[in-house]
Amino acid sequence: MSLGKRLKQERERKGWSQLFVAEKLGIANTVLSNYERDYRDPDTGTLSKLADLYECDTDYLLGRTTARAKQEFNLSFLGGPEHYTEDEIAEAEAAVRRYREMKKRAAEEANKQNK
């Protein structure tokens, strides 16, 4: 799905008009309309504001992920974060990020080989 379609989808999900969103962002309604129709792309600052307004990640808006928000690392199955030092939590989070990246690369490689 394109950036414009995601922007429109998120705005409609909130039940907001283009005029309302444009006013919140401090841009012209026509500018937002051009974003939603994929005639223009927002600059990085505006993209960040849109993600904040729609309560989702920029990666989701850009189509890099199908998850609206980042998945937070949760240690509750191990007794909760209160049982660990900040360093232990940081290491665990880094290990999970590395694992997810490895799985993503493996899936991409498998897709290349299947083509």
Backbone as a printed PyTorch tensor [residue, N CA C, xyz], in Angstrom:
tensor([[[  0.8540,  -1.1730,   0.0000],
         [  0.0000,   0.0000,   0.0000],
         [  0.8990,   1.2340,   0.0000]],

        [[  0.5220,   2.2220,  -0.7710],
         [  1.3310,   3.4310,  -0.9080],
         [  1.2260,   4.3140,   0.3380]],

        [[  2.1660,   5.2380,   0.4440],
         [  2.1550,   6.1940,   1.5510],
         [  0.8470,   6.9810,   1.5520]],

        [[  0.4440,   7.4630,   0.4060],
         [ -0.7830,   8.2550,   0.3290],
         [ -2.0030,   7.4850,   0.7910]],

        [[ -2.0920,   6.2290,   0.3730],
         [ -3.2380,   5.4100,   0.7830],
         [ -3.2210,   5.1560,   2.2820]],

        [[ -2.0240,   4.9370,   2.8350],
         [ -1.9470,   4.7440,   4.2940],
         [ -2.3380,   6.0150,   5.0350]],

        [[ -1.8910,   7.1540,   4.5330],
         [ -2.2430,   8.4180,   5.1930],
         [ -3.7600,   8.6130,   5.1930]],

        [[ -4.3790,   8.3620,   4.0470],
         [ -5.8310,   8.5170,   3.9560],
         [ -6.5340,   7.5080,   4.8650]],

        [[ -6.0620,   6.2800,   4.8510],
         [ -6.6550,   5.2360,   5.6880],
         [ -6.5870,   5.6020,   7.1630]],

        [[ -5.4480,   6.0960,   7.5980],
         [ -5.2830,   6.4670,   9.0120],
         [ -6.1520,   7.6600,   9.3790]],

        [[ -6.2500,   8.6280,   8.4760],
         [ -7.1040,   9.7900,   8.7510],
         [ -8.5630,   9.3480,   8.8760]],

        [[ -8.9960,   8.5150,   7.9420],
         [-10.3800,   8.0400,   7.9740],
         [-10.6390,   7.1430,   9.1880]],

        [[ -9.6340,   6.3770,   9.5820],
         [ -9.7750,   5.5230,  10.7710],
         [-10.0650,   6.3670,  12.0060]],

        [[ -9.4640,   7.5470,  12.0470],
         [ -9.6930,   8.4720,  13.1630],
         [-11.0130,   9.2310,  13.0100]],

        [[-11.5920,   9.1920,  11.8010],
         [-12.8290,   9.9300,  11.5580],
         [-12.6070,  11.4160,  11.3630]],

        [[-11.4270,  11.7820,  10.9040],
         [-11.0730,  13.1910,  10.7550],
         [-11.1660,  13.6300,   9.3000]],

        [[-11.4560,  14.8940,   9.1020],
         [-11.4690,  15.4790,   7.7630],
         [-10.0440,  15.8880,   7.3810]],

        [[ -9.8430,  16.0730,   6.0830],
         [ -8.5440,  16.5770,   5.6370],
         [ -8.2710,  17.9560,   6.2240]],

        [[ -9.2940,  18.7740,   6.2890],
         [ -9.1400,  20.1270,   6.8230],
         [ -8.6720,  20.0950,   8.2740]],

        [[ -9.2640,  19.2100,   9.0810],
         [ -8.8810,  19.0930,  10.4850],
         [ -7.4040,  18.7070,  10.6080]],

        [[ -6.9860,  17.6820,   9.8620],
         [ -5.5930,  17.2110,   9.9330],
         [ -4.6460,  18.2910,   9.4340]],

        [[ -4.9950,  18.9300,   8.3350],
         [ -4.1390,  19.9920,   7.7890],
         [ -3.9380,  21.1150,   8.8030]],

        [[ -5.0170,  21.4970,   9.4720],
         [ -4.9120,  22.5460,  10.4900],
         [ -4.0290,  22.1000,  11.6490]],

        [[ -4.1690,  20.8390,  12.0840],
         [ -3.3350,  20.3070,  13.1710],
         [ -1.8560,  20.3480,  12.8020]],

        [[ -1.5730,  20.0800,  11.5160],
         [ -0.1830,  20.0330,  11.0610],
         [  0.3600,  21.3990,  10.6510]],

        [[ -0.5340,  22.3620,  10.4690],
         [ -0.1020,  23.6860,  10.0280],
         [  0.2550,  23.7200,   8.5530]],

        [[ -0.4720,  22.9090,   7.7570],
         [ -0.2390,  22.8850,   6.3090],
         [ -1.5720,  23.1610,   5.6110]],

        [[ -1.4980,  23.4470,   4.3350],
         [ -2.7090,  23.6840,   3.5530],
         [ -3.4260,  22.3640,   3.2870]],

        [[ -4.7340,  22.4440,   3.2080],
         [ -5.5500,  21.2760,   2.9070],
         [ -5.1310,  20.6450,   1.5720]],

        [[ -4.7840,  21.4800,   0.6020],
         [ -4.3780,  20.9650,  -0.7090],
         [ -3.0750,  20.1760,  -0.6160]],

        [[ -2.2030,  20.5640,   0.2890],
         [ -0.9420,  19.8430,   0.4800],
         [ -1.2270,  18.4430,   1.0160]],

        [[ -2.0870,  18.3540,   2.0310],
         [ -2.4550,  17.0520,   2.5690],
         [ -3.1400,  16.2060,   1.4980]],

        [[ -4.0030,  16.8210,   0.7250],
         [ -4.6810,  16.1090,  -0.3640],
         [ -3.6580,  15.5440,  -1.3520]],

        [[ -2.6430,  16.3140,  -1.6740],
         [ -1.5810,  15.8360,  -2.5760],
         [ -0.8080,  14.6760,  -1.9710]],

        [[ -0.5880,  14.6970,  -0.6560],
         [  0.0600,  13.5610,   0.0050],
         [ -0.8030,  12.3110,  -0.1380]],

        [[ -2.0920,  12.4550,   0.1490],
         [ -2.9900,  11.3100,   0.1420],
         [ -3.2140,  10.7530,  -1.2670]],

        [[ -3.0460,  11.5820,  -2.2820],
         [ -3.2080,  11.1070,  -3.6620],
         [ -1.8760,  10.6910,  -4.2850]],

        [[ -0.8180,  10.6780,  -3.4700],
         [  0.5220,  10.2970,  -3.9220],
         [  1.0870,  11.2220,  -5.0000]],

        [[  0.6310,  12.4810,  -4.9840],
         [  1.2010,  13.4600,  -5.9010],
         [  2.4790,  14.0630,  -5.3250]],

        [[  2.5560,  14.0920,  -3.9940],
         [  3.7250,  14.6250,  -3.2810],
         [  3.9800,  13.7570,  -2.0720]],

        [[  5.2270,  13.7650,  -1.6080],
         [  5.5850,  13.0840,  -0.3660],
         [  5.9030,  14.1400,   0.6910]],

        [[  5.4870,  13.8920,   1.9220],
         [  5.8030,  14.8540,   2.9870],
         [  7.3000,  14.8210,   3.3160]],

        [[  7.8030,  15.9540,   3.7910],
         [  9.1880,  15.9620,   4.2690],
         [  9.2490,  15.1490,   5.5550]],

        [[ 10.4470,  14.8530,   6.0160],
         [ 10.5950,  13.9700,   7.1770],
         [  9.9410,  14.5340,   8.4340]],

        [[ 10.0060,  15.8360,   8.6170],
         [  9.3800,  16.4480,   9.7890],
         [  7.8670,  16.2840,   9.7650]],

        [[  7.2780,  16.5070,   8.6050],
         [  5.8250,  16.3590,   8.4680],
         [  5.4270,  14.9010,   8.5960]],

        [[  6.2290,  14.0000,   8.0320],
         [  5.9380,  12.5690,   8.1630],
         [  5.9300,  12.1590,   9.6380]],

        [[  6.8830,  12.6630,  10.3770],
         [  6.9520,  12.3710,  11.8100],
         [  5.7250,  12.9160,  12.5340]],

        [[  5.3020,  14.1220,  12.1880],
         [  4.1050,  14.7080,  12.8070],
         [  2.8640,  13.8840,  12.4660]],

        [[  2.7810,  13.4150,  11.2180],
         [  1.6400,  12.5860,  10.8150],
         [  1.6070,  11.2890,  11.6210]],

        [[  2.7600,  10.6660,  11.7800],
         [  2.8300,   9.4250,  12.5580],
         [  2.4040,   9.6750,  14.0060]],

        [[  2.8510,  10.7810,  14.5780],
         [  2.4490,  11.1200,  15.9500],
         [  0.9390,  11.3580,  16.0290]],

        [[  0.4210,  12.0970,  15.0680],
         [ -1.0020,  12.4160,  15.0580],
         [ -1.8600,  11.1550,  14.9070]],

        [[ -1.4250,  10.2510,  14.0440],
         [ -2.1800,   9.0230,  13.7880],
         [ -1.7970,   7.8860,  14.7460]],

        [[ -0.8620,   8.1740,  15.6360],
         [ -0.4150,   7.2070,  16.6450],
         [  0.0610,   5.9090,  16.0140]],

        [[  0.9700,   6.0540,  15.0630],
         [  1.5620,   4.8840,  14.4160],
         [  3.0180,   5.2100,  14.0830]],

        [[  3.7310,   4.2310,  13.5870],
         [  5.1380,   4.4170,  13.2350],
         [  5.2920,   4.9460,  11.8180]],

        [[  6.3540,   5.6810,  11.5830],
         [  6.6410,   6.1390,  10.2280],
         [  6.8890,   4.9460,   9.3020]],

        [[  7.4990,   3.8910,   9.8050],
         [  7.7180,   2.6990,   8.9750],
         [  6.3960,   2.1270,   8.4830]],

        [[  5.3700,   2.1770,   9.2950],
         [  4.0470,   1.7060,   8.8850],
         [  3.5030,   2.5930,   7.7650]],

        [[  3.5930,   3.9120,   7.9460],
         [  3.0960,   4.8250,   6.9200],
         [  3.8390,   4.6340,   5.5970]],

        [[  5.1280,   4.3420,   5.6870],
         [  5.9400,   4.1530,   4.4860],
         [  5.7870,   2.7710,   3.8660]],

        [[  5.0380,   1.9000,   4.5250],
         [  4.8240,   0.5670,   3.9810],
         [  5.9540,  -0.4060,   4.2530]],

        [[  6.8450,  -0.0490,   5.1670],
         [  7.9740,  -0.9250,   5.4900],
         [  7.5890,  -2.0310,   6.4580]],

        [[  6.4320,  -1.8790,   7.1090],
         [  5.9170,  -2.8780,   8.0300],
         [  4.3960,  -2.8350,   7.9920]],

        [[  3.7810,  -3.9350,   8.3530],
         [  2.3190,  -3.9580,   8.4200],
         [  1.8250,  -3.7030,   9.8360]],

        [[  2.7470,  -3.6230,  10.7810],
         [  2.3820,  -3.3390,  12.1740],
         [  2.2580,  -1.8290,  12.3510]],

        [[  1.1230,  -1.3670,  12.8610],
         [  0.9090,   0.0640,  13.0360],
         [  1.9120,   0.6810,  13.9990]],

        [[  2.2640,  -0.0520,  15.0600],
         [  3.1800,   0.4800,  16.0680],
         [  4.2760,  -0.5330,  16.3470]],

        [[  5.3850,  -0.0260,  16.8130],
         [  6.4890,  -0.9100,  17.1670],
         [  6.0560,  -1.8750,  18.2480]],

        [[  6.5010,  -3.0870,  18.1080],
         [  6.2230,  -4.0540,  19.1480],
         [  7.2050,  -3.8200,  20.2800]],

        [[  6.6670,  -3.5470,  21.4250],
         [  7.5040,  -3.3170,  22.5860],
         [  7.9860,  -4.6480,  23.1350]],

        [[  9.2030,  -4.6510,  23.5850],
         [  9.7590,  -5.8500,  24.1930],
         [  9.1400,  -6.0130,  25.5670]],

        [[  8.6920,  -7.2080,  25.8750],
         [  7.9670,  -7.4430,  27.1190],
         [  8.5990,  -8.6180,  27.8610]],

        [[  9.0930,  -8.3650,  29.0510],
         [  9.7200,  -9.4010,  29.8660],
         [  8.7540, -10.0320,  30.8610]],

        [[  7.4720,  -9.7760,  30.7030],
         [  6.5180, -10.2630,  31.6990],
         [  6.5440, -11.7830,  31.8270]],

        [[  6.8480, -12.4860,  30.7330],
         [  6.8860, -13.9400,  30.8120],
         [  8.0770, -14.4350,  31.6270]],

        [[  9.0220, -13.5610,  31.9140],
         [ 10.1860, -13.9210,  32.7210],
         [ 10.1080, -13.3210,  34.1200]],

        [[  8.9620, -12.8510,  34.4950],
         [  8.8020, -12.2880,  35.8340],
         [  8.7010, -10.7810,  35.8440]],

        [[  8.7610, -10.1590,  34.6850],
         [  8.5940,  -8.7170,  34.5940],
         [  9.9070,  -7.9700,  34.6780]],

        [[  9.9440,  -6.7700,  34.1160],
         [ 11.1770,  -5.9850,  34.0580],
         [ 11.7010,  -5.5620,  35.4170]],

        [[ 10.8400,  -5.5540,  36.4280],
         [ 11.3050,  -5.1300,  37.7530],
         [ 12.3120,  -6.1060,  38.3500]],

        [[ 12.4350,  -7.3100,  37.7640],
         [ 13.3660,  -8.3180,  38.2600],
         [ 14.7410,  -8.2460,  37.5890]],

        [[ 14.9320,  -7.2690,  36.7110],
         [ 16.1690,  -7.1940,  35.9350],
         [ 16.7810,  -5.8050,  36.0360]],

        [[ 18.1120,  -5.7570,  35.8580],
         [ 18.7940,  -4.4610,  35.8170],
         [ 18.5440,  -3.8270,  34.4560]],

        [[ 18.7910,  -2.5350,  34.3640],
         [ 18.6410,  -1.8390,  33.0800],
         [ 19.5570,  -2.4420,  32.0230]],

        [[ 20.7760,  -2.8320,  32.4240],
         [ 21.7170,  -3.4460,  31.4810],
         [ 21.1880,  -4.7780,  30.9620]],

        [[ 20.5920,  -5.5760,  31.8300],
         [ 20.0390,  -6.8650,  31.4120],
         [ 18.8770,  -6.6760,  30.4340]],

        [[ 18.0330,  -5.7050,  30.7260],
         [ 16.9170,  -5.4250,  29.8270],
         [ 17.4320,  -4.9420,  28.4760]],

        [[ 18.4110,  -4.0490,  28.4870],
         [ 18.9800,  -3.5460,  27.2290],
         [ 19.5940,  -4.6800,  26.4110]],

        [[ 20.2920,  -5.5970,  27.0700],
         [ 20.8790,  -6.7370,  26.3670],
         [ 19.8120,  -7.6520,  25.7880]],

        [[ 18.7700,  -7.9040,  26.5630],
         [ 17.6740,  -8.7590,  26.0840],
         [ 16.9760,  -8.1180,  24.8880]],

        [[ 16.7270,  -6.8200,  24.9630],
         [ 16.0860,  -6.1190,  23.8510],
         [ 16.9690,  -6.1530,  22.6110]],

        [[ 18.2690,  -5.9580,  22.7900],
         [ 19.1990,  -6.0040,  21.6550],
         [ 19.2240,  -7.3940,  21.0270]],

        [[ 19.1850,  -8.4380,  21.8570],
         [ 19.1760,  -9.8080,  21.3330],
         [ 17.9150, -10.0690,  20.5150]],

        [[ 16.7850,  -9.5800,  20.9970],
         [ 15.5290,  -9.7700,  20.2620],
         [ 15.5710,  -9.0010,  18.9430]],

        [[ 16.0940,  -7.7810,  18.9510],
         [ 16.2160,  -7.0070,  17.6990],
         [ 17.1120,  -7.7340,  16.7080]],

        [[ 18.2520,  -8.2710,  17.1920],
         [ 19.1610,  -9.0040,  16.2940],
         [ 18.4630, -10.2210,  15.7140]],

        [[ 17.7350, -10.9490,  16.5470],
         [ 17.0220, -12.1440,  16.0970],
         [ 15.9770, -11.7880,  15.0410]],

        [[ 15.2040, -10.7380,  15.2990],
         [ 14.1750, -10.3270,  14.3380],
         [ 14.7980,  -9.9010,  13.0140]],

        [[ 15.9030,  -9.1950,  13.0680],
         [ 16.5870,  -8.7700,  11.8480],
         [ 17.1170,  -9.9870,  11.0890]],

        [[ 17.6700, -10.9620,  11.8170],
         [ 18.1620, -12.1820,  11.1830],
         [ 17.0090, -12.9110,  10.4810]],

        [[ 15.8630, -13.0250,  11.1440],
         [ 14.7050, -13.6990,  10.5490],
         [ 14.2150, -12.9390,   9.3110]],

        [[ 14.2340, -11.6250,   9.3730],
         [ 13.8020, -10.8080,   8.2400],
         [ 14.7340, -11.0190,   7.0490]],

        [[ 16.0400, -11.0180,   7.2960],
         [ 17.0070, -11.2420,   6.2110],
         [ 16.8500, -12.6420,   5.6220]],

        [[ 16.6090, -13.6340,   6.4750],
         [ 16.4280, -15.0040,   5.9950],
         [ 15.1840, -15.1020,   5.1160]],

        [[ 14.1190, -14.4410,   5.5130],
         [ 12.8890, -14.4520,   4.7080],
         [ 13.0990, -13.7500,   3.3750]],

        [[ 13.8120, -12.6260,   3.3970],
         [ 14.1050, -11.9120,   2.1520],
         [ 14.9620, -12.7630,   1.2270]],

        [[ 15.9400, -13.4580,   1.7810],
         [ 16.8050, -14.3390,   0.9830],
         [ 16.0060, -15.4840,   0.3940]],

        [[ 15.1080, -16.0590,   1.1820],
         [ 14.2580, -17.1400,   0.6910],
         [ 13.3700, -16.6490,  -0.4520]],

        [[ 12.8410, -15.4280,  -0.3330],
         [ 12.0120, -14.8600,  -1.3960],
         [ 12.8120, -14.6760,  -2.6720]],

        [[ 14.0670, -14.2300,  -2.5580],
         [ 14.9330, -14.0550,  -3.7280],
         [ 15.1780, -15.3830,  -4.4160]],

        [[ 15.4110, -16.4300,  -3.6380],
         [ 15.6980, -17.7430,  -4.2020],
         [ 14.4710, -18.3600,  -4.8620]],

        [[ 13.2840, -18.0010,  -4.3980],
         [ 12.0540, -18.5370,  -4.9600],
         [ 11.6350, -17.8490,  -6.2480]],

        [[ 12.2810, -16.7530,  -6.5920],
         [ 11.9180, -16.0160,  -7.8130],
         [ 12.6410, -16.5130,  -9.0080]]])
